[in-house]
Structures are given as structure tokens and as C-alpha cells.
PDB file of C-alpha atoms in Angstrom:
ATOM      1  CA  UNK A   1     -24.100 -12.614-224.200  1.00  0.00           C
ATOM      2  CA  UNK A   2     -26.581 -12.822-221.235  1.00  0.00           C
ATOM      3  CA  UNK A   3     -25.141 -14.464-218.260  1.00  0.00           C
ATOM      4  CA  UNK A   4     -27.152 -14.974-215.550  1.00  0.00           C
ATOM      5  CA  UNK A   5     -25.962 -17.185-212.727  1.00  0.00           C
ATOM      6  CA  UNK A   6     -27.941 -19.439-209.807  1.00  0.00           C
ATOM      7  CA  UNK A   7     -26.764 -19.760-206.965  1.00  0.00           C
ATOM      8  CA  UNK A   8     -26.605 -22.041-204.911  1.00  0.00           C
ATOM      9  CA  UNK A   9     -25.785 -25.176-206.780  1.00  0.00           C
ATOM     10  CA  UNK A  10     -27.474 -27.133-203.676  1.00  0.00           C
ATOM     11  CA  UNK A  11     -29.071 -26.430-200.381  1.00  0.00           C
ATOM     12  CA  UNK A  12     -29.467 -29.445-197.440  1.00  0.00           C
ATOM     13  CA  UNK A  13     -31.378 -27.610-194.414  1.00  0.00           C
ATOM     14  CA  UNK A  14     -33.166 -28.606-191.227  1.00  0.00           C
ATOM     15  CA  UNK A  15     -36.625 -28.700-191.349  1.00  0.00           C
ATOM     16  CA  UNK A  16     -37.897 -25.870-190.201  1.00  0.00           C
ATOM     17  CA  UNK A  17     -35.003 -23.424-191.331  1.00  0.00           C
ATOM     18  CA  UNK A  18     -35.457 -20.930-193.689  1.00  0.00           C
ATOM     19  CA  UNK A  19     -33.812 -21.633-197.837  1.00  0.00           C
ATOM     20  CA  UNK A  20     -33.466 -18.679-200.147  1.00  0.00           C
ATOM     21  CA  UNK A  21     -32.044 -19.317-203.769  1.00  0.00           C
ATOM     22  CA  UNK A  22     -30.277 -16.198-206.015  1.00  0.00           C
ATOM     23  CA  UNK A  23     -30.296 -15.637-209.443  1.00  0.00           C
ATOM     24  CA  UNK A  24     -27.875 -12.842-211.171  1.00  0.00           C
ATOM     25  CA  UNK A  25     -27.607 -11.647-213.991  1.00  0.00           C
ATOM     26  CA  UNK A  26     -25.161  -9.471-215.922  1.00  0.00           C
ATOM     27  CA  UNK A  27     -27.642  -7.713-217.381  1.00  0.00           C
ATOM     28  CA  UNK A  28     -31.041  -6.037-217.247  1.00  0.00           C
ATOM     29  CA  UNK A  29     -33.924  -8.789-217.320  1.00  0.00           C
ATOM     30  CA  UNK A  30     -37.466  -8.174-218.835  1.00  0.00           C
ATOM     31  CA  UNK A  31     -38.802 -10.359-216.613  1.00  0.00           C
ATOM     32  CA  UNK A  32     -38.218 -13.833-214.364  1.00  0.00           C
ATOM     33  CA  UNK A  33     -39.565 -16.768-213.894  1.00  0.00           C
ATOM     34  CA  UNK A  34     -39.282 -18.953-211.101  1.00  0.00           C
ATOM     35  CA  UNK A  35     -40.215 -23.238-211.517  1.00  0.00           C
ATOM     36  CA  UNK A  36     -39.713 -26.115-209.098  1.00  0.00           C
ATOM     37  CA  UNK A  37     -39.184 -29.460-210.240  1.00  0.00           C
ATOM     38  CA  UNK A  38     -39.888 -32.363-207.738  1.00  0.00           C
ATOM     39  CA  UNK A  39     -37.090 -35.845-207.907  1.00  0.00           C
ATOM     40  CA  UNK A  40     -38.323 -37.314-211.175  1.00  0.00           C
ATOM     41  CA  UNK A  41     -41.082 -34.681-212.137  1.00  0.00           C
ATOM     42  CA  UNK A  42     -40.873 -31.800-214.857  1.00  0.00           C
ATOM     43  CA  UNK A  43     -40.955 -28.172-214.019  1.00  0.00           C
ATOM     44  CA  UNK A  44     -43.833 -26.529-212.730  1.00  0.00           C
ATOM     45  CA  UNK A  45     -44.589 -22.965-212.917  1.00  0.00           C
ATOM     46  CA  UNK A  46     -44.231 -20.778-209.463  1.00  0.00           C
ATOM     47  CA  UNK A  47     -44.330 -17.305-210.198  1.00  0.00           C
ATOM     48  CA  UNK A  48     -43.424 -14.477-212.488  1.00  0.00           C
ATOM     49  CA  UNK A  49     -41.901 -11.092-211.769  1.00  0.00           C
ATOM     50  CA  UNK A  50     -41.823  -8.301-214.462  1.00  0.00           C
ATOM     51  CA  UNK A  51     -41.448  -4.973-212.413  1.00  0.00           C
ATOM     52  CA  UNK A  52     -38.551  -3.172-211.066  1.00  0.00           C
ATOM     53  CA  UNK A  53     -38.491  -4.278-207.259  1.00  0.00           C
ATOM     54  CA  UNK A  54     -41.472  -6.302-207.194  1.00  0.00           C
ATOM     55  CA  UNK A  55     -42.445  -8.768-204.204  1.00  0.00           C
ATOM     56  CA  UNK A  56     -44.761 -11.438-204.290  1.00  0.00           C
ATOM     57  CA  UNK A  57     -45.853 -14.003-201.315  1.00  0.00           C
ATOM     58  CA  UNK A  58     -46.948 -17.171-201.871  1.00  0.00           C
ATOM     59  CA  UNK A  59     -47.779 -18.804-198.536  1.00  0.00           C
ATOM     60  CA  UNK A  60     -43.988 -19.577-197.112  1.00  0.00           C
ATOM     61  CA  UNK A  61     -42.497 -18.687-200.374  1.00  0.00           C
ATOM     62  CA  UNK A  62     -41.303 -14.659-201.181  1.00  0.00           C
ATOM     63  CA  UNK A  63     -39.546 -14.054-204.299  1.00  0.00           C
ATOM     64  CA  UNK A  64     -38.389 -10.545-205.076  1.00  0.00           C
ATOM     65  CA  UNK A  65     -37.066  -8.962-208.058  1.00  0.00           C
ATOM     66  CA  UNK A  66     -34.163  -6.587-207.775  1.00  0.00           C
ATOM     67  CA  UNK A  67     -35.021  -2.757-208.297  1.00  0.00           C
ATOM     68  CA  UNK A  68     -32.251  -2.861-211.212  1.00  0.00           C
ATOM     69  CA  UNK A  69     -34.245  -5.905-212.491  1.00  0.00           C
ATOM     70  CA  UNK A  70     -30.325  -7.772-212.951  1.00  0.00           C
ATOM     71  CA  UNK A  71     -31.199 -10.221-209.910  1.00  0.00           C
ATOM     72  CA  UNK A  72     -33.804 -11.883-208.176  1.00  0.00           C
ATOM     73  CA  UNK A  73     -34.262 -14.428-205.074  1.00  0.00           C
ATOM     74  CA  UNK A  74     -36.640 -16.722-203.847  1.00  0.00           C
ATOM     75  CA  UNK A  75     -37.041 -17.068-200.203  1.00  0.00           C
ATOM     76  CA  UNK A  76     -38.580 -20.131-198.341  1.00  0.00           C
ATOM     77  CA  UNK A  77     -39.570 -19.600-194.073  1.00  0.00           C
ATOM     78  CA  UNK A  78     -39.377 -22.525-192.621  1.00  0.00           C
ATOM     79  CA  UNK A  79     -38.769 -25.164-194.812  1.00  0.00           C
ATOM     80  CA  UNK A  80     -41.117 -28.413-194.951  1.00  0.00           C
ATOM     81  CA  UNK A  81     -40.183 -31.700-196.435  1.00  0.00           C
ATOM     82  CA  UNK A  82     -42.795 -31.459-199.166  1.00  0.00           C
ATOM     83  CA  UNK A  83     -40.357 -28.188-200.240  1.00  0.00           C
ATOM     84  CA  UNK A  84     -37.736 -30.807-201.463  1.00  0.00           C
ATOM     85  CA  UNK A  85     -36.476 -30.672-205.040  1.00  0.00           C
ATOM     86  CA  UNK A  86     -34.945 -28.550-207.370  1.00  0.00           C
ATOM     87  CA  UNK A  87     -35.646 -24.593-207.869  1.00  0.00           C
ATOM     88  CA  UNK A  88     -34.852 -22.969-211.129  1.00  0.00           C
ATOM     89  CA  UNK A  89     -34.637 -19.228-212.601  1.00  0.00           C
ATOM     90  CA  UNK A  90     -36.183 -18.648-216.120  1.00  0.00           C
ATOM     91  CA  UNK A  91     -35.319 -15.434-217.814  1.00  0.00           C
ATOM     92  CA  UNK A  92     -37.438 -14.731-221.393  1.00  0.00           C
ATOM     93  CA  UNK A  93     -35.591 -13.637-224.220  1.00  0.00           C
ATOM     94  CA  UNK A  94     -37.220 -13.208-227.916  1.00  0.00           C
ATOM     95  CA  UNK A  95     -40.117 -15.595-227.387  1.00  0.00           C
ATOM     96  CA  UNK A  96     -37.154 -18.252-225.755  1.00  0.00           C
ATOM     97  CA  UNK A  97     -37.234 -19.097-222.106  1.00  0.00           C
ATOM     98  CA  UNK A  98     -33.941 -20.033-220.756  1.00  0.00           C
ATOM     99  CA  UNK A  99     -33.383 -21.965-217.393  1.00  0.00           C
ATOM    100  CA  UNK A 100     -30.783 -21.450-214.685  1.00  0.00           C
ATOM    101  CA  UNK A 101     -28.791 -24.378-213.919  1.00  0.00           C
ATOM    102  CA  UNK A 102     -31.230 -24.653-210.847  1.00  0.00           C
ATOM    103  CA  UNK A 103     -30.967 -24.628-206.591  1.00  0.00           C
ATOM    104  CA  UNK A 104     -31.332 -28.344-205.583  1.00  0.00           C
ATOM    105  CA  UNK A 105     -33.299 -28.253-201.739  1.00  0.00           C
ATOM    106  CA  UNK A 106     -32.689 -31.284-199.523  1.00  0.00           C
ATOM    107  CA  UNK A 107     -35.119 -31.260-196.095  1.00  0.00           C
ATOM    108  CA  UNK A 108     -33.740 -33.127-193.351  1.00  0.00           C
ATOM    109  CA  UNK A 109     -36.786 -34.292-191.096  1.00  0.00           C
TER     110      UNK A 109
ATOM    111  CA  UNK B   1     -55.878 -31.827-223.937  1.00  0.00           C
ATOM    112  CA  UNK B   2     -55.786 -30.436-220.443  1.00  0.00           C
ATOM    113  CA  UNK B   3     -52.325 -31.119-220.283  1.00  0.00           C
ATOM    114  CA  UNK B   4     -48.967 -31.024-222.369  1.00  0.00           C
ATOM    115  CA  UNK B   5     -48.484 -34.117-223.542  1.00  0.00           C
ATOM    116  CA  UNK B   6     -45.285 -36.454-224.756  1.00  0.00           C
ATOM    117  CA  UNK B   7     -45.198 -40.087-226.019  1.00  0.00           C
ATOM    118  CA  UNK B   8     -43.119 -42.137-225.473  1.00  0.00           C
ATOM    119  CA  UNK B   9     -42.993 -41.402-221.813  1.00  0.00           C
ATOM    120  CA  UNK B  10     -39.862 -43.609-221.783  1.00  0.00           C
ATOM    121  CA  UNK B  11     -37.674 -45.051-224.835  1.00  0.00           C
ATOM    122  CA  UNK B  12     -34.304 -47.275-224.965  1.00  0.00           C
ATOM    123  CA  UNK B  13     -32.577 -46.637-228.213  1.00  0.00           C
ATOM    124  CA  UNK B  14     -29.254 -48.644-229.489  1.00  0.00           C
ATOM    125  CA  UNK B  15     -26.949 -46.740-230.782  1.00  0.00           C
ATOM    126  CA  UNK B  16     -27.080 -45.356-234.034  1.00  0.00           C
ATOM    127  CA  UNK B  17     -30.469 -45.958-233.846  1.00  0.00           C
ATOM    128  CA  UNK B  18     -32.790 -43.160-235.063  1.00  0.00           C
ATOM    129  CA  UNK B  19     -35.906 -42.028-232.477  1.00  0.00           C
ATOM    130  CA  UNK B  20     -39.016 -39.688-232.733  1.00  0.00           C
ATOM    131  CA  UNK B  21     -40.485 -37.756-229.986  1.00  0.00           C
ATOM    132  CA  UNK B  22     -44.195 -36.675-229.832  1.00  0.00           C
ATOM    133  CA  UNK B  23     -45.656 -33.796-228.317  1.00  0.00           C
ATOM    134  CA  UNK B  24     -49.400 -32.379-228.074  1.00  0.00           C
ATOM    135  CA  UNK B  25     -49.454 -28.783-226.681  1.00  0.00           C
ATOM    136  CA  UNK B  26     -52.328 -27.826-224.532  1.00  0.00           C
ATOM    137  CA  UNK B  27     -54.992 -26.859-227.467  1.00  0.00           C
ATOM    138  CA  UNK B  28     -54.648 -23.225-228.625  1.00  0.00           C
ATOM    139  CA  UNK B  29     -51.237 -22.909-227.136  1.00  0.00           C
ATOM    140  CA  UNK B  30     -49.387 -20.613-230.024  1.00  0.00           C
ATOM    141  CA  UNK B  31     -45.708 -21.556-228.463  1.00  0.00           C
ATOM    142  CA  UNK B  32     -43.962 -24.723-228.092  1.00  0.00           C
ATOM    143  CA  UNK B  33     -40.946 -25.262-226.624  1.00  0.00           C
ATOM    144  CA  UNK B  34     -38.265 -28.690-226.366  1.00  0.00           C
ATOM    145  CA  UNK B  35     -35.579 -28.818-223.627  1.00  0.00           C
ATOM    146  CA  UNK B  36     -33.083 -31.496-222.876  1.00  0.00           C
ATOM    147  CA  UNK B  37     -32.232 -32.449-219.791  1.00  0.00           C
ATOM    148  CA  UNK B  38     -29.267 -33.915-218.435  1.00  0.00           C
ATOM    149  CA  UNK B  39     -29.512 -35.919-215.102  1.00  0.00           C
ATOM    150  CA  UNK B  40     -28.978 -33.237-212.167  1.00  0.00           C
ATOM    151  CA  UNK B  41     -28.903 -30.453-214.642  1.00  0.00           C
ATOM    152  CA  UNK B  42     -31.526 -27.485-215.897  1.00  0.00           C
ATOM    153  CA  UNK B  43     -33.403 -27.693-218.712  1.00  0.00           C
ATOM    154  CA  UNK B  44     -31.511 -27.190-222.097  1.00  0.00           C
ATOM    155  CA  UNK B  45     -33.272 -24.980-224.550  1.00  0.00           C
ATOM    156  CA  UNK B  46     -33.289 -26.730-228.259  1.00  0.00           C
ATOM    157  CA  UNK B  47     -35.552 -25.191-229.898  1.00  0.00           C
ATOM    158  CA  UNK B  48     -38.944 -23.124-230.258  1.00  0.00           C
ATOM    159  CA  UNK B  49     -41.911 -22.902-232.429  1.00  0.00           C
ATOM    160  CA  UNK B  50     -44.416 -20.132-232.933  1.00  0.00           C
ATOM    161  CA  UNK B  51     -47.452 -21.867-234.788  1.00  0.00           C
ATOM    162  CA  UNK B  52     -46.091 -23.692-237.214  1.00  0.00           C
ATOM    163  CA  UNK B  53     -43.101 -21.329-237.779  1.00  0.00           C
ATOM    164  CA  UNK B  54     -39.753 -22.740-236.050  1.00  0.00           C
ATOM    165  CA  UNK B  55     -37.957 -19.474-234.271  1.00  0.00           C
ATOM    166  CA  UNK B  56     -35.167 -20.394-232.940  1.00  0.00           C
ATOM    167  CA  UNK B  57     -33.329 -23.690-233.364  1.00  0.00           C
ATOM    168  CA  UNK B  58     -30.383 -22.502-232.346  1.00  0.00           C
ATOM    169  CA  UNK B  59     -30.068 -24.702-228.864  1.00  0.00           C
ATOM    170  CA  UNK B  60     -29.799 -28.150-231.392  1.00  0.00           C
ATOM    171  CA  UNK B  61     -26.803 -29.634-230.769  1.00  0.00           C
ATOM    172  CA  UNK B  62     -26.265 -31.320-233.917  1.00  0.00           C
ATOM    173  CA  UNK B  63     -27.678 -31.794-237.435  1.00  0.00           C
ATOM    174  CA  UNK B  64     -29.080 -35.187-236.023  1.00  0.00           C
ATOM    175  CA  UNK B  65     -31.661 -33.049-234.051  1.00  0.00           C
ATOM    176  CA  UNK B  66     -34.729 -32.053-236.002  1.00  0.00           C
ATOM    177  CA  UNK B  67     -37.773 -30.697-234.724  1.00  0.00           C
ATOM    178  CA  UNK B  68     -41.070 -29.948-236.856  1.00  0.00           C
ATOM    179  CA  UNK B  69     -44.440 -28.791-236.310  1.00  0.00           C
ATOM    180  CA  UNK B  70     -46.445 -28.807-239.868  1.00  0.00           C
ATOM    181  CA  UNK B  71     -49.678 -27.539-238.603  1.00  0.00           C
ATOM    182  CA  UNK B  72     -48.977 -25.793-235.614  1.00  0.00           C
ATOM    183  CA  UNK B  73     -50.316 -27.965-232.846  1.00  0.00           C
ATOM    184  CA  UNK B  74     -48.569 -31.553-232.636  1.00  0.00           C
ATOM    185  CA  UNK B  75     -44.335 -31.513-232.667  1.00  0.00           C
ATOM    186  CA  UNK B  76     -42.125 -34.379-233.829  1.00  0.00           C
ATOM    187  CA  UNK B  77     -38.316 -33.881-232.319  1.00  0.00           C
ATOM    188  CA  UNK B  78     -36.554 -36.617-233.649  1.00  0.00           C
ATOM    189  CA  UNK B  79     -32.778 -37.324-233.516  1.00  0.00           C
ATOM    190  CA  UNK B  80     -30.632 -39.577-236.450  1.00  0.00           C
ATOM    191  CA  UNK B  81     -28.161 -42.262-235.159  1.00  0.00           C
ATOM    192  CA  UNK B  82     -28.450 -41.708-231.887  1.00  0.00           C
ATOM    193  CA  UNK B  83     -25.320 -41.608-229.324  1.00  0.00           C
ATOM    194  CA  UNK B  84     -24.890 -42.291-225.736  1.00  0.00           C
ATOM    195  CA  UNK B  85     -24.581 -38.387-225.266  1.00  0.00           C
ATOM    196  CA  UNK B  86     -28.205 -37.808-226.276  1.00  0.00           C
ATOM    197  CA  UNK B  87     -29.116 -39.837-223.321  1.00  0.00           C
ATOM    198  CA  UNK B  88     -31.658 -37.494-221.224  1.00  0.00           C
ATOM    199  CA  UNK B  89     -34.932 -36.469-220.858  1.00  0.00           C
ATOM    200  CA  UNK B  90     -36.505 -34.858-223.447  1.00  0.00           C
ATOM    201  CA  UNK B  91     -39.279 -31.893-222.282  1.00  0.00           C
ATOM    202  CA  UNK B  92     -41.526 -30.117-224.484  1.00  0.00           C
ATOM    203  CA  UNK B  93     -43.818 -27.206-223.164  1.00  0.00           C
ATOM    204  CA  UNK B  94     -46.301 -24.935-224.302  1.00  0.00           C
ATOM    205  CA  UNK B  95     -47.267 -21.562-223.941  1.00  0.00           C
ATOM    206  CA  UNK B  96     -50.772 -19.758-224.991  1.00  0.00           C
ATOM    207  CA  UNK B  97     -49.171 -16.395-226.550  1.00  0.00           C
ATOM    208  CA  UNK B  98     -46.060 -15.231-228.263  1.00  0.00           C
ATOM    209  CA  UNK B  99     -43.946 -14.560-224.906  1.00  0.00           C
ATOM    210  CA  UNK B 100     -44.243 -13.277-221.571  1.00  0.00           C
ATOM    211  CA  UNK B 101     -46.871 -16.036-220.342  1.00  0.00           C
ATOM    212  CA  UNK B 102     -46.596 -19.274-217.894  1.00  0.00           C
ATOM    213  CA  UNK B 103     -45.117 -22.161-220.260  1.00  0.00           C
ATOM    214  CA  UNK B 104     -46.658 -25.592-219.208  1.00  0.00           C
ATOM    215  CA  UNK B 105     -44.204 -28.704-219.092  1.00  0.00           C
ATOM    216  CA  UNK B 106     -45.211 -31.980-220.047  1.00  0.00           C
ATOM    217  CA  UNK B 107     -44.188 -34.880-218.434  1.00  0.00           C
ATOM    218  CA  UNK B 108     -40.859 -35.940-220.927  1.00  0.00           C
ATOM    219  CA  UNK B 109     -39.985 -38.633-223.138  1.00  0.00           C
ATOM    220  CA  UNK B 110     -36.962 -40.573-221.269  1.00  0.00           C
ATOM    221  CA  UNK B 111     -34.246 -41.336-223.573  1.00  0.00           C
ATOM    222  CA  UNK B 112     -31.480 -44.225-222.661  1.00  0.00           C
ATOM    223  CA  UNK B 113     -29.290 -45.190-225.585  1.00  0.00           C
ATOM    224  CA  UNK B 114     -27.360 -48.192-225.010  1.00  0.00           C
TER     225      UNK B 114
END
């Protein structure tokens, strides 16, 4: 079956330093989804990549989608406390959407 | 609604108690979705409507999970004797088509059993 892993597990940076999160899979993705949950919130939508090698900017945030479309990364420039919580991967598949097991961001002020 | 949304926002349950978990899509939203999840982990898929038709169930860990949808808008998950195992939150989430669009989380029902 589809394995796609997230890596990693957790991330504690200085504010100010740059965070990037990786997801891989083993095989070819029709698209990716990328969702940050906040401490005690549910997910909320960031972005969604569907083409080979795609890059898309969202103020500090870049996420890119690999030109084999098996991985993809989001990358955070200097990190802001408001950045905290957890960032996961979503990967469709038949209608489903199925998470990553998620990159948890600390901020140290 | 403008939002995705689940009642009860929090529930205690003994064990072996039974519990039902509401959800109203965002109106006109074809898909619906329920995840579980575990403290500190992703969401779990359980299972996924399409209107009124159930896809995929296949992420139910048990024949104590049921999920239904009778007229395509509001879902009932429920789960039968409950066990300390199904403690977690409980997200369901909605989508406007058939795939490939933004799915919109509500805020989940909190499940303790004691």
C-alpha cells in the first residue's frame, strides 16, 4: 500500500530561524495537501499542490511539490511564535484524504 | 451554516456506555468526512460519505463504530459500549465536490470515557 512518511516528528527552533517539514512518499501522489493545526484547534487548510514541481508562496511559508510528485516540503523563513503548532501532509486517494502523522513546531521567544 | 459543525463539543462517557456524535456539513457540501484523533497524533481516517452514500468505511475500527448520513447533509457517528481506547477527539469535515477540493474541519466532539 501507499506509504508516505512525515518527517520530522517535532521541530523546537529559535524565533527567527527558518522550519521546513518533509513528506515522502513511496509512490506517485495525485496531489498534496498541506493543514496546520494550532494546541487544541482542528486542522485548517494551507495549501494544495497538484503539479509536477510546483511552488507556491504564502507570505513566509513555501511549499513545493517534488517534480516526481513522490515528495513534498513545506518551508517556513523565519519562524514567529504565532507559527507554533502542528503541520500535517494530506495525500487524496479515491475521494479519501489521509493525514501524515504531522511536524509538531515549538517557537522559542 | 458557515461553518462545519459538531455537537457535543465535549462528552464524558462510562464505559460501556453507548454515545452519538453530530455533525452539520457546510450546506451543499457533497463529501463528509470523520477522523479520530489520538492526543499528539494525526487525524485517523474512519470513514467517508458521498451524499448520502457511505464510500469507504474501511478506517472503523470496530463493529461498535457506525456512521450514517440518511439524507445527505447531517451525520450521526455513534460508537456501542464504549472503551477507554475510543477516548479522542472525534473530527468530521466537509468538502463541496467529490475529491480534489479544500475539506473544512469542524471543531470536534471530545470524547473521555472513564
Amino acid at each position: 500500500g501507499q506509504q508516505v512518511m512525515q518527517i520530522p516528528q517535532y521541530q523546537h527552533v529559535q524565533e527567527g530561524e527558518d522550519f521546513t517539514t518533509y513528506c515522502n512518499s513511496s509512490t506517485t501522489l495525485s496531489n498534496i495537501q498541506w493543514y496546520k493545526q494550532r494546541p487544541g484547534g482542528h486542522p485548517v487548510f494551507l495549501i494544495q499542490l497538484v503539479k509536477s514541481g510546483e511552488v507556491k508562496k504564502q507570505k513566509r511559508l513555501t511549499f513545493q511539490f517534488g517534480e516526481a510528485k513522490k515528495n513534498s516540503s513545506l518551508h517556513i523563513t523565519a519562524t514567529q511564535t504565532t507559527d507554533v503548532g502542528t503541520y500535517f501532509c494530506a495525500w487524496g486517494s479515491q475521494g479519501n484524504l489521509i493525514f501524515g502523522k504531522g511536524t509538531k513546531l515549538s517557537v522559542k521567544p | 451554516g458557515a461553518g462545519v459543525s459538531q455537537s457535543p463539543r465535549y462528552k464524558v462517557a462510562k464505559r460501556g456506555q453507548d454515545v452519538a456524535l453530530r455533525c452539520d456539513p457546510i450546506s451543499g457540501h457533497v463529501s463528509l468526512f470523520w477522523y479520530q484523533q489520538a492526543l499528539g497524533q494525526g487525524p485517523e481516517f474512519l470513514t467517508y460519505f458521498q451524499n448520502e452514500a457511505q464510500l469507504d468505511k474501511s478506517g472503523l475500527p470496530s463493529d461498535r463504530f457506525f456512521a450514517e448520513r440518511p439524507e445527505g447533509s447531517v451525520s450521526t457517528l455513534k460508537i456501542q459500549r464504549t472503551q477507554q481506547e475510543d477516548s479522542a477527539v472525534y473530527l468530521c469535515a466537509s468538502r463541496r465536490g467529490s475529491s480534489g477540493n479544500t475539506i473544512y474541519f469542524g471543531e470536534g466532539s471530545w470524547l473521555t470515557v472513564v
